[in-house]
Amino acid sequence: MSDYDLIVRNARIVTEDRQTEGDIAVRSGRIAAIEPDFKGTGTREIDAGRKFVLPGGIDSHVHVEQKSGFGIMCADDFYTGTVSAAFGGTTTIIPFAAQHRGMSLRKVVQDYHEAATPKAVIDYAFHLIVSDPTPQALGQELPALIKDGYTSFKIYMTYDALKLSDYQILDILALARREGALLMVHAENHDMIQWLAHHLVDQGHVAPKFHAIAHARIAEAEATNRAISLARLVDAPMLIVHMSEIEAIETLRQAQKKGLKIFGETCPQYIGLTADDMDKPGVEGAMWCCSPPPRDSAAQEAVWAALKDGTLQTFSSDHAPYQFNEKGKIPKGDKTTFKEMANGVPGLEIRLPLLFSEGVQKGRISLQQFVALSSTNHARLYGLYPRKGTIAVGSDADFAIWDPDKDVTIRWKDLHDNVGYTPYEGREIRGWPVVVVSRGRVVVENGKLDAERGSGQFLPCASPDSAKPLGRSAPELRAMSRFGAKPLF
């Protein structure tokens, strides 16, 4: 009888701080041993052939089986979404349980569990989206849900159906500080966008490319500065999601230099697309529209610099999948204006290969930084570390064998989502996960899925260190570091 369920041999194992060579032994879904020339035997053994073995990706910003603020349902449900994630080397997703106005948060969570439980093939947690912070939601539902493992929630500073006032944001920040949760913020100035959009439409400028003009850079920069100021007033941690813009990123960098616990996230569209991609005939450019929109090459370089120097901690897909038809992207067909389009682009499956190809292969980031940005930092921020986000004895056996020399041309027909297109069609990349292991199960191998519907598990999240109020000045933090106290990032 074999001692272990799975052994991966001859692996170049990479974590956020080191690279080693050896074998990984798995028992009962957890990593039981990591040793060179391991002597045990496995029911199943895989020779990695000295390829890289990296922690399974964690995508902490995805929209799956969720209605938008316009009432449009995502193209992906929890089956197609998690299958697509697995093929891209991601073994954990954290989608949103989205509250719309008038809805109970507890009922929202129940509904999303009913959708995910029978379909997900990899593990998942949930963020909340809070759009209706009633006294009951703030006083009863949110505190109870945080204790049940929903320790992060997102709010919007724009969109008519979702946006909150500064006063409401302060209420939620205060609650998050008190209860040990992390607030995520979509930071764009709503009135700036609405004013620009009104005048553009009034002058007949309705094509998709005008989406980038309406969602002006200054709208992101102003809202980012305001969100950070609100967090500073309450002394509460915060994460700014899908950052795309030079001034906003610099504002974040300066806040961090002051010792504030403000974190940042960016996404594939901000290193792989530009506003020019929306300039297509008719409404075709809608396939490249998301909020904030892709910017230009200078903004891309600012994003890369922030990924490299640690200003941005996480690289998520913001997978927002809408088919290019009247039930998705273009509700009024070829008469749809940029104001009426469904916002968002797909990217769950190509998130990690794109970052690997453009980042690691081109020398912009190291392999260790890739691991941190794609997995470890997500686990730390959202209370899943060290169960997830690393390759270590006792951690879940979530990892992928990467072939750094595998050349792939991105084609939607080869992907596994239900969207019908990819904004990266025809893109040549190098490096791809060829074997993916989730909780010790080989779920992807030889281009085939081996995972049953409903085999993914829900992950209650602990209250992460990032969600504790700072309470210390920057000089105090520097003094702590001299005595060996390690900050979160």
Coordinates of C-alpha atoms in Angstrom, one line a residue, residues 349-350 353-354 357 405-416 422-432:
E349 CA -8.2 31.8 -17.5
I350 CA -5.5 34.0 -19.1
P353 CA -0.3 33.1 -18.2
L354 CA -0.4 36.7 -19.3
S357 CA 4.6 35.8 -20.1
D405 CA 8.7 27.1 -22.7
K406 CA 5.2 26.4 -23.8
D407 CA 4.1 28.8 -26.6
V408 CA 0.4 29.5 -26.8
T409 CA -1.7 31.6 -29.1
I410 CA -4.7 32.8 -27.2
R411 CA -7.9 31.8 -28.9
W412 CA -11.3 31.8 -27.3
K413 CA -12.1 28.5 -28.9
D414 CA -9.4 27.0 -26.7
L415 CA -10.6 28.6 -23.5
H416 CA -13.2 27.2 -21.2
T422 CA -11.6 37.0 -25.5
P423 CA -10.2 40.6 -25.8
Y424 CA -6.7 38.9 -26.1
E425 CA -7.6 36.9 -29.3
G426 CA -4.4 36.1 -31.2
R427 CA -2.0 37.2 -28.4
E428 CA 1.2 35.1 -28.4
I429 CA 2.4 34.2 -24.9
R430 CA 5.0 31.9 -23.4
G431 CA 4.5 29.8 -20.3
W432 CA 1.4 27.8 -19.3

